[in-house]
mmCIF file of C-alpha atoms in Angstrom:
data_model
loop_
_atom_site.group_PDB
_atom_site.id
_atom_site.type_symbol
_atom_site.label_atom_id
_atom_site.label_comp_id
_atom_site.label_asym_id
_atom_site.label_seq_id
_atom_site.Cartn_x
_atom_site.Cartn_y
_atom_site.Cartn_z
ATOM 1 C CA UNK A 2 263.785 117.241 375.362
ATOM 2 C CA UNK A 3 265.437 117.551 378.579
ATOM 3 C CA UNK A 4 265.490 121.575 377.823
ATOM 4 C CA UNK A 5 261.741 121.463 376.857
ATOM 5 C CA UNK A 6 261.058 119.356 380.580
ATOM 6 C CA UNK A 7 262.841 121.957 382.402
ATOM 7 C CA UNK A 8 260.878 125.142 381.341
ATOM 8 C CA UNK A 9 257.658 122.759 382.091
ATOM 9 C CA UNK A 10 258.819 121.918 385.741
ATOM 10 C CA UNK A 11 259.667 125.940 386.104
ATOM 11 C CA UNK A 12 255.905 127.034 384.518
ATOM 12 C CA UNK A 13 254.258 124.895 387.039
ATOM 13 C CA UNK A 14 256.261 126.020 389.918
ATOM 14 C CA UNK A 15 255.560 129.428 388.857
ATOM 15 C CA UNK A 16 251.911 128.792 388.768
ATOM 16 C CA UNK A 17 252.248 126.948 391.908
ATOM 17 C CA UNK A 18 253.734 130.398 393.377
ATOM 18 C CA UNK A 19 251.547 132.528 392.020
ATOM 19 C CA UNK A 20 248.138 130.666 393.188
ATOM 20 C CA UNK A 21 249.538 130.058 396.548
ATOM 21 C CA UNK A 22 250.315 134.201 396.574
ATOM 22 C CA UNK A 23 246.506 134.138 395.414
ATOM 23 C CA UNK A 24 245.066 132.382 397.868
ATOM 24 C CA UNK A 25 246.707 133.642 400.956
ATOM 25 C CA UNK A 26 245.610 136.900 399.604
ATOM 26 C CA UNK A 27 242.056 135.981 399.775
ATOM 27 C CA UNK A 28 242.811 134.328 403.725
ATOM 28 C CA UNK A 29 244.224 137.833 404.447
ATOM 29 C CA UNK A 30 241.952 140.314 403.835
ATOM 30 C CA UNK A 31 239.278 139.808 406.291
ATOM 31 C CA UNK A 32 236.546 138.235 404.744
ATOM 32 C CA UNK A 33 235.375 135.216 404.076
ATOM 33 C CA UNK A 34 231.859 136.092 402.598
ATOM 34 C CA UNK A 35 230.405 134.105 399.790
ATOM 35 C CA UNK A 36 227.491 135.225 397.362
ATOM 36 C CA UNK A 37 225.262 134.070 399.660
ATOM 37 C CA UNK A 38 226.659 133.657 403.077
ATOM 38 C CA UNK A 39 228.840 135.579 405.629
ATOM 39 C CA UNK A 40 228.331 138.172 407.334
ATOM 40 C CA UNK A 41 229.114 141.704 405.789
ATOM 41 C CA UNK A 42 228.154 145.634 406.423
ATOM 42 C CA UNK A 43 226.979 148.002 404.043
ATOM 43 C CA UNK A 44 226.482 151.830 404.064
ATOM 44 C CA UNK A 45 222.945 153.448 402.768
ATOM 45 C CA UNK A 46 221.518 157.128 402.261
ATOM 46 C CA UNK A 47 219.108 156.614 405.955
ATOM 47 C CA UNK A 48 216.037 157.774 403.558
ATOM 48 C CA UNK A 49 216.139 154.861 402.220
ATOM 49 C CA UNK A 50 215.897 152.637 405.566
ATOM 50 C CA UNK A 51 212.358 151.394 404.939
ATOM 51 C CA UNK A 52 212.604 149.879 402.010
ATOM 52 C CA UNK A 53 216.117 148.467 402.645
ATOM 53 C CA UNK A 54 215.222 146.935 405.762
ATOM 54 C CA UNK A 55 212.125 145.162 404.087
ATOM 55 C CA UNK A 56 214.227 143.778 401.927
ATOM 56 C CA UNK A 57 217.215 142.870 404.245
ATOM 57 C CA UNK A 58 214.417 140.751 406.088
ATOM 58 C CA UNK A 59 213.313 138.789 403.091
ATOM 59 C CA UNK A 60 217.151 138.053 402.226
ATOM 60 C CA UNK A 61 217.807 137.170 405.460
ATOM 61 C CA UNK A 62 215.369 134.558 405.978
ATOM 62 C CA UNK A 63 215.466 133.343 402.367
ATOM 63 C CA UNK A 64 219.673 133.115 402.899
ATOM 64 C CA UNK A 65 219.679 131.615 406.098
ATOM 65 C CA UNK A 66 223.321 131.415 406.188
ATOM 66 C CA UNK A 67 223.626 135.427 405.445
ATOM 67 C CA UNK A 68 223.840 138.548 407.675
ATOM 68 C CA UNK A 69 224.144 141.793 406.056
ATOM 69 C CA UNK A 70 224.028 145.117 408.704
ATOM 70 C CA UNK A 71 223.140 148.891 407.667
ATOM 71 C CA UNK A 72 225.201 151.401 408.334
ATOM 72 C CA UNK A 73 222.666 154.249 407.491
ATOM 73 C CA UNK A 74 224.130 157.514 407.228
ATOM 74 C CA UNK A 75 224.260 160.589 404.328
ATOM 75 C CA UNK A 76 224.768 160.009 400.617
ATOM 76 C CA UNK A 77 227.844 161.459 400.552
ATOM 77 C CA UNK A 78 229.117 159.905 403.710
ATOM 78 C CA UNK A 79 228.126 156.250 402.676
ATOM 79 C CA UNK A 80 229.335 156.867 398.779
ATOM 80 C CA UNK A 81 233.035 158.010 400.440
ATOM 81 C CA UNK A 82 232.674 154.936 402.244
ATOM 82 C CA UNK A 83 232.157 153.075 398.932
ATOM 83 C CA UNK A 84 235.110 154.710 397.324
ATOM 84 C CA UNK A 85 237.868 154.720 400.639
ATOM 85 C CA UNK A 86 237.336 151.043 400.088
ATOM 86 C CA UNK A 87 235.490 151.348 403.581
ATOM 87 C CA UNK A 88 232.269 149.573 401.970
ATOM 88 C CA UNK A 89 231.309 147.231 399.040
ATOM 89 C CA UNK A 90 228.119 148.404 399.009
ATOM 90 C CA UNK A 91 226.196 151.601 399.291
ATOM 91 C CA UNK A 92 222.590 152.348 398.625
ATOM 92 C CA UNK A 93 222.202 155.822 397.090
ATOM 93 C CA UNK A 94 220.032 158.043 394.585
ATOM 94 C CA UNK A 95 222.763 158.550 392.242
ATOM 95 C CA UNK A 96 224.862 156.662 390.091
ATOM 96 C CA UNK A 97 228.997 156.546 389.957
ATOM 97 C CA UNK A 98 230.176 160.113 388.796
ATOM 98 C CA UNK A 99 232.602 160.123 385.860
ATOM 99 C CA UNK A 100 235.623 161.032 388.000
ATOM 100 C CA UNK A 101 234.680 158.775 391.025
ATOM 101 C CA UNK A 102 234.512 155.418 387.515
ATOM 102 C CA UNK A 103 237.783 156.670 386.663
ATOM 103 C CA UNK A 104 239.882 157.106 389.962
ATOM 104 C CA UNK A 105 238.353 153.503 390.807
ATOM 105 C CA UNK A 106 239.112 152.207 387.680
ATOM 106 C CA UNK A 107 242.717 153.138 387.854
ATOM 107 C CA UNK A 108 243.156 151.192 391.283
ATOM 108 C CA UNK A 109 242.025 148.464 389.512
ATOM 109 C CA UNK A 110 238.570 147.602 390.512
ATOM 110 C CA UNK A 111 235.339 147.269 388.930
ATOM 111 C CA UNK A 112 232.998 149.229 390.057
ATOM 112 C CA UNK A 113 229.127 148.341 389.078
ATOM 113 C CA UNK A 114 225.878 150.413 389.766
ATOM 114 C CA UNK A 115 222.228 148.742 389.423
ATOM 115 C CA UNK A 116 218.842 150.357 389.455
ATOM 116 C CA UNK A 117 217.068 149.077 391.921
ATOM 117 C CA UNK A 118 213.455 151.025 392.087
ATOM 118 C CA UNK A 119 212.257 154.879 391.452
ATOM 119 C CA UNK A 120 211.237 156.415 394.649
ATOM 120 C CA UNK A 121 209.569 160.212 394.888
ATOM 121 C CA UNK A 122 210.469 163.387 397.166
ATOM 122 C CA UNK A 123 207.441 163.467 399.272
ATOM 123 C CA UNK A 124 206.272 167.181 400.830
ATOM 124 C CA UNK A 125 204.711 166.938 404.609
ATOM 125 C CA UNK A 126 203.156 169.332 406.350
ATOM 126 C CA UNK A 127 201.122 169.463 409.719
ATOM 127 C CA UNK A 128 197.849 168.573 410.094
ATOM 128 C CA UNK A 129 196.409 171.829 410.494
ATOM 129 C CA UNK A 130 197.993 173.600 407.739
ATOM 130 C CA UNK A 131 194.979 173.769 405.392
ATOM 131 C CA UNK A 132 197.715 175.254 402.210
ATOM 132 C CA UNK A 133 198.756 171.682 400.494
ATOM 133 C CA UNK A 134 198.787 172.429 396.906
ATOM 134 C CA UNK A 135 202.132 173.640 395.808
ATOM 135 C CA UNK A 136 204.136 174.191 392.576
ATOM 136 C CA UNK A 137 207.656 172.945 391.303
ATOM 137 C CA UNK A 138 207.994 176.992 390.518
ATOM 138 C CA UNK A 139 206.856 177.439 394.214
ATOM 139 C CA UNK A 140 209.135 174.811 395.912
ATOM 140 C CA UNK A 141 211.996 176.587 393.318
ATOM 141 C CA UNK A 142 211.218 179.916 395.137
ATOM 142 C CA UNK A 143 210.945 178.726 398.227
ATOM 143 C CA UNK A 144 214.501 177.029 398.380
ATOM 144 C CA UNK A 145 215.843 179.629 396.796
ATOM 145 C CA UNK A 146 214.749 182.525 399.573
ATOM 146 C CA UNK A 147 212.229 184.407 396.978
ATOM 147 C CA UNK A 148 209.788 183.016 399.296
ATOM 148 C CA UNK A 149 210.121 183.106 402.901
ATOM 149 C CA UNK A 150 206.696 182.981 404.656
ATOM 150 C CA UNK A 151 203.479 181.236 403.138
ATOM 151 C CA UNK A 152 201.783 184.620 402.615
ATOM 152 C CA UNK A 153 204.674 185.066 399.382
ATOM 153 C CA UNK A 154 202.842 181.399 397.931
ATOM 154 C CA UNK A 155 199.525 181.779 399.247
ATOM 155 C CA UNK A 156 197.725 184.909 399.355
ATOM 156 C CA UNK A 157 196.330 186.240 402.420
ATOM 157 C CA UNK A 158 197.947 183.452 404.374
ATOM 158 C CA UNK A 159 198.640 184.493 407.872
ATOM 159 C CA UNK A 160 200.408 181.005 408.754
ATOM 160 C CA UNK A 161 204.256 183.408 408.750
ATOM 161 C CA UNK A 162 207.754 181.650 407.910
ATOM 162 C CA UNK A 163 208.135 178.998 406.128
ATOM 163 C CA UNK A 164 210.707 176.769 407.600
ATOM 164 C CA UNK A 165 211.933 173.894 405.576
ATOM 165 C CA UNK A 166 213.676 171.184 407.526
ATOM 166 C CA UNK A 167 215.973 168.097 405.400
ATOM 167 C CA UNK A 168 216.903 164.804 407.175
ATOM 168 C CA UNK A 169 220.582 165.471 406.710
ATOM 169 C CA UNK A 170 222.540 168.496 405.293
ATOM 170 C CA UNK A 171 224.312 165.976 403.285
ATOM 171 C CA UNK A 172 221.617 163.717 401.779
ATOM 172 C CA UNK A 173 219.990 162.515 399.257
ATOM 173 C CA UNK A 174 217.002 164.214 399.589
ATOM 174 C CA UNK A 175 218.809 167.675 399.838
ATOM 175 C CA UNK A 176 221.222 166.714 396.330
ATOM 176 C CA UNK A 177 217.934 166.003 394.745
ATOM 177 C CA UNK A 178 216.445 169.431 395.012
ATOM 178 C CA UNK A 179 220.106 171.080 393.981
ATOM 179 C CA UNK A 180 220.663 169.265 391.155
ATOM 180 C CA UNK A 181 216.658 168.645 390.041
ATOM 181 C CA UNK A 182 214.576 171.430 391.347
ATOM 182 C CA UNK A 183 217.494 174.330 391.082
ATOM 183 C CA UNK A 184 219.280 172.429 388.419
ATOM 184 C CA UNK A 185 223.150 172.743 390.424
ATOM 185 C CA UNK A 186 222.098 175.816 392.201
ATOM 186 C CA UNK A 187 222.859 175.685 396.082
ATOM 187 C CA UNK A 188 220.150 176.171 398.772
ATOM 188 C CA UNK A 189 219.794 179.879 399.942
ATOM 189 C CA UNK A 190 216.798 179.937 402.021
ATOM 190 C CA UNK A 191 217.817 181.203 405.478
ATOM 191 C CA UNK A 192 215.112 179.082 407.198
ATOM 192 C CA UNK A 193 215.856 175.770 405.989
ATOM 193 C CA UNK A 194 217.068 173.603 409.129
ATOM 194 C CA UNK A 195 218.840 169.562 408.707
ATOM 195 C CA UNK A 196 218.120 167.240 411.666
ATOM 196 C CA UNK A 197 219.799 163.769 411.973
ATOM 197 C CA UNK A 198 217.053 160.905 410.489
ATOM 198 C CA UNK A 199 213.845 161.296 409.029
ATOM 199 C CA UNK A 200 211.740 160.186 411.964
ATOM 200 C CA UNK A 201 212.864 163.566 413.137
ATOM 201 C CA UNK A 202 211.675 165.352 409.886
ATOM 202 C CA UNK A 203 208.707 164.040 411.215
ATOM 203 C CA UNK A 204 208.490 164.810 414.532
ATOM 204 C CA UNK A 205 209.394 168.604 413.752
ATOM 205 C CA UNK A 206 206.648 168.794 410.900
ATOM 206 C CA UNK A 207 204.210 167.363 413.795
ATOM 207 C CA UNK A 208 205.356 170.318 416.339
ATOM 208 C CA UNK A 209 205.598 172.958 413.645
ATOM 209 C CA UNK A 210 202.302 174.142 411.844
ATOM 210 C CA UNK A 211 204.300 176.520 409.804
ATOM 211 C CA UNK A 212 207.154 174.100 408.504
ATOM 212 C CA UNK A 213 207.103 171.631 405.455
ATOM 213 C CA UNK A 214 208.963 168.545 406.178
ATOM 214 C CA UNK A 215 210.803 166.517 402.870
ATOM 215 C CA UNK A 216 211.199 163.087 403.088
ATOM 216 C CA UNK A 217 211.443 159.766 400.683
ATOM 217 C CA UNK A 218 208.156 158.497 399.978
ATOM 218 C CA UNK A 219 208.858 155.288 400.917
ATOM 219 C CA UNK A 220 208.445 156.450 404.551
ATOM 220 C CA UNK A 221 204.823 156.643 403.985
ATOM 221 C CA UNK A 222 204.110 152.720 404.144
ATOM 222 C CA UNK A 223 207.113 151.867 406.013
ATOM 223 C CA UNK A 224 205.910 148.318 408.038
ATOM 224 C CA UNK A 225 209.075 148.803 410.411
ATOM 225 C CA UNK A 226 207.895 152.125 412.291
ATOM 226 C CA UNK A 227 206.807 150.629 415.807
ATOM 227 C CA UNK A 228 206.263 154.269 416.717
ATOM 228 C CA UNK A 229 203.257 154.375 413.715
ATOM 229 C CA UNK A 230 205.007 158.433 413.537
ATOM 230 C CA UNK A 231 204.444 157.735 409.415
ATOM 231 C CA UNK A 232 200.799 157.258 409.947
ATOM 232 C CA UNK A 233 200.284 160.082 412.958
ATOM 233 C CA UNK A 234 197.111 162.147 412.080
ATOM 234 C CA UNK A 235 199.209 165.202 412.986
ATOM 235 C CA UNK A 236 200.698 165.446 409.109
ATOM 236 C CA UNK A 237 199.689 165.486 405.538
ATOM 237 C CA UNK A 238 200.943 164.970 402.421
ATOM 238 C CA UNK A 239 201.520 167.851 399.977
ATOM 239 C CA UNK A 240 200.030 167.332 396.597
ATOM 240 C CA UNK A 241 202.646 168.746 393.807
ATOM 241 C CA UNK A 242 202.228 170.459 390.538
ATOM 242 C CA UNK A 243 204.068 170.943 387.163
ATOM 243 C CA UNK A 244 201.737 173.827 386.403
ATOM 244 C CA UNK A 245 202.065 177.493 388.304
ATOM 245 C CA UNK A 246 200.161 177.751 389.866
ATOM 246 C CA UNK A 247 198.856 174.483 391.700
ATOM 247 C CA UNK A 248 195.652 173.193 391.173
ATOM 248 C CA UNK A 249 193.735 170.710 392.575
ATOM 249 C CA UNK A 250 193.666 169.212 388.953
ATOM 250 C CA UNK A 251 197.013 169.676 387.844
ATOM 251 C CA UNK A 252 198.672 168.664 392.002
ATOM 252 C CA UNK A 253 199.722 165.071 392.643
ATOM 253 C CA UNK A 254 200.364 163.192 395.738
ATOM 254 C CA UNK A 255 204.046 161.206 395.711
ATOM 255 C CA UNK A 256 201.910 157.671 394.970
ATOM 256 C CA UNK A 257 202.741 154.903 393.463
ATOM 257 C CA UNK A 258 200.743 155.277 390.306
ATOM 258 C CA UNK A 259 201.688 158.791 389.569
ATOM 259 C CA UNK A 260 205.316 157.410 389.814
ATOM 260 C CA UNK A 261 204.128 155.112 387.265
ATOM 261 C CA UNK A 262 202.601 157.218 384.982
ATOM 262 C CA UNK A 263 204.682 160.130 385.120
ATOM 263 C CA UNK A 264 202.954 162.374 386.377
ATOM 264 C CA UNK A 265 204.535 163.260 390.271
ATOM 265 C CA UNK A 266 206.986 165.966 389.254
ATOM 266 C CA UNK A 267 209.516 164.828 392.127
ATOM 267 C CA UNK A 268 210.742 161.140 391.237
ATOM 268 C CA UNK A 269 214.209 160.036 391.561
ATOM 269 C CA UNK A 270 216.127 156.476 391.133
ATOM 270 C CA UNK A 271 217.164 154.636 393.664
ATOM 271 C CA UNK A 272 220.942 152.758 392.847
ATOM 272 C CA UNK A 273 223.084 150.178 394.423
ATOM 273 C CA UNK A 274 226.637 151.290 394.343
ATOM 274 C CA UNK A 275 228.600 148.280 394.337
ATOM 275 C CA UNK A 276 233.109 147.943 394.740
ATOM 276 C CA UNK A 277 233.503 144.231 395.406
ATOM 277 C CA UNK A 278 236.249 142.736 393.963
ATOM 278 C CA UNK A 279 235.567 139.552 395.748
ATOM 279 C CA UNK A 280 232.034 139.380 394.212
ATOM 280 C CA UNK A 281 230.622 138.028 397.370
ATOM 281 C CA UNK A 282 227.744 138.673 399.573
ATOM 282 C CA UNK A 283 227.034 142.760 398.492
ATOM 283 C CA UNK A 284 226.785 141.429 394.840
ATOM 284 C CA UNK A 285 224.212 138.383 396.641
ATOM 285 C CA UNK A 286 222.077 140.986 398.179
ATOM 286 C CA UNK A 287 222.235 143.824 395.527
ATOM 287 C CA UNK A 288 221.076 141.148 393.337
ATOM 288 C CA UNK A 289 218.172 139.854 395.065
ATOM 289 C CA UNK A 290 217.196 143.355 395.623
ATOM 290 C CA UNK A 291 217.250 143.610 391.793
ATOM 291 C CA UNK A 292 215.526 140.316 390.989
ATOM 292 C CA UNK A 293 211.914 139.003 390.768
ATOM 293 C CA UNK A 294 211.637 138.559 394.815
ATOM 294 C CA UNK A 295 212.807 142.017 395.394
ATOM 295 C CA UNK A 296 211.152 143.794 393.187
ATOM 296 C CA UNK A 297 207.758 142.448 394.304
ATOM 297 C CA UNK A 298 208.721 144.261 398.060
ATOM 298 C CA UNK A 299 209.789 147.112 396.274
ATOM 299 C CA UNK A 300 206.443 146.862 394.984
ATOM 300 C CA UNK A 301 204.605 146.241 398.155
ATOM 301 C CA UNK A 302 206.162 148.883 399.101
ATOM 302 C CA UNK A 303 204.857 151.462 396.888
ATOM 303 C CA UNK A 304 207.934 152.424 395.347
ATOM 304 C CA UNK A 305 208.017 151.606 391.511
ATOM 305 C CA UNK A 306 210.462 148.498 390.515
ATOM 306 C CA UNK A 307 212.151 148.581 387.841
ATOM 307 C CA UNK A 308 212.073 145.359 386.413
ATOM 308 C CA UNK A 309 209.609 143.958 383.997
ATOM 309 C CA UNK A 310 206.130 144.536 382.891
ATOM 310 C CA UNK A 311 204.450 146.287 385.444
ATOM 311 C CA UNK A 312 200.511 145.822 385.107
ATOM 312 C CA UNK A 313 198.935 149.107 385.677
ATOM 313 C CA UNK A 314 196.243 147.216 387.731
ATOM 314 C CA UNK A 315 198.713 146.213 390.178
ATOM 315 C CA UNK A 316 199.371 149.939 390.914
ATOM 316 C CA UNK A 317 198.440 152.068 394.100
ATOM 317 C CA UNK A 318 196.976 155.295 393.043
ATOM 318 C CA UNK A 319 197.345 155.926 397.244
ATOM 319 C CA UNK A 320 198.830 154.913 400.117
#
């Protein structure tokens, strides 16, 4: 009996240990965030800044307790973030590669990605280019270097080079067209130029009658532009086409409803990347993003959510 005492005295000690080890653990690492409340930073692909920060808003107010700050940068700047253990949270149009699950997995964490909405690649050009009907096959050729000036999609056009300009040589928008549009192929076009955000995407398609701007689509409703540059009558949307080559009939604008039913060529999905061990705040705010409050701004937006019935009537067919 006396034996049977001692190895009870020594379990509990050990336990004793062992959550005291736990605990200072959690005092130690620099956070003290909750599920709901704290303060935290998280890293996001910048063409994805509207919608984020209409939802960051919402969370805000709704958590009062809660601050969560963007970091908006690249994809692949803000997903190295994610996987240095630099960030718990990243915003991003891809999911968790294989090899990125498994050398996560073998440090022992849990990695998690959530869909959050589907967004669309969205075509601008200025106002007074008159050519806005173009082709996957065209946009293909175009990236590619087979065509260089808008007389090589157009015929007779006397508009000259084509210049293509990316918010970031390492974003989202520019992984999208290598892995969708020229399925792994790298971009080859000599007159393709990356600025910094996509406000100056913008900008340059405004100063630029011969250049075609590609942004998210969310940009085109985005309440937080004080400078109204999404809504400037000196650009235009590009309608898209399946079919070569483009038709008014067959070309689609990057809407909400055509995201809905298919039919925009161009869509991709928007994830949450999340790394928290701690299951604190970035799980609180991914979540909300995923769930019935956050999906109706995703909505609002005119992105597509991508939870629950969506009634077709509650659909923009345009901005």
């Amino acid at each position: 009996m006396r034996k049977q005492t001692s190895y009870i005295i020594v379990g509990l000690t050990l336990a004793a240990s062992l959550c005291s080890s736990c605990n200072n653990k959690k005092s130690t690492d620099g956070r003290t965030d909750t599920y709901s409340s704290g303060a935290i930073s998280f890293v996001s692909d910048e063409s994805f800044s509207p919608i984020i920060e209409e939802e960051r808003d919402i969370f805000q107010k709704d958590y009062t307790q809660a601050k969560v700050t963007p970091v908006y940068t690249s994809e692949s700047e803000a997903i190295n973030r994610l996987l240095n253990q630099k960030a718990w949270l990243a915003f991003a149009a891809r999911d968790f590669k294989p090899s990125e699950l498994k050398s996560l997995q073998a440090k022992q964490f849990q990695p998690v990605s959530i869909k959050l909405a589907y967004d669309a690649l969205a075509f601008i050009v200025n106002k007074g280019n008159k050519d806005t009907l173009i082709s996957v096959n065209d946009i293909e050729n175009i990236m590619t270097g087979k065509a260089t000036k808008w007389g090589d999609i157009y015929k007779g056009s006397a508009r000259g080079i084509i210049t293509v300009v990316f918010d970031n040589a390492k974003s989202s928008t520019v992984h999208y067209v290598e892995d969708s549009v020229l399925k792994g192929r790298p971009i080859t076009n000599p007159n393709v130029a990356a600025v910094n955000k996509t406000a100056e995407v913008i900008k340059y398609v405004e100063s630029h009658p011969g250049a075609i701007g590609i942004i998210g689509n969310n940009w085109l409703n985005d309440q937080h532009d004080s400078t109204n540059l999404t809504f400037n009558k000196n650009i235009q949307v590009m309608s898209v086409s399946r079919i070569h080559p483009a038709t008014v009939a067959s070309s689609r604008k990057p809407y909400q409803y055509y995201i809905y039913n298919g039919e925009y060529p161009l869509i991709r999905t928007i994830y949450a990347l999340l790394n928290d061990p701690r299951r604190g705040l970035p799980w609180g705010f991914a979540h909300f993003i995923e769930g019935p409050k956050g999906q109706r701004i995703v909505m609002k937006a005119g992105l597509l959510p991508v939870l629950g019935n969506i009634n077709v009537r509650d659909v923009n067919v345009s901005q």
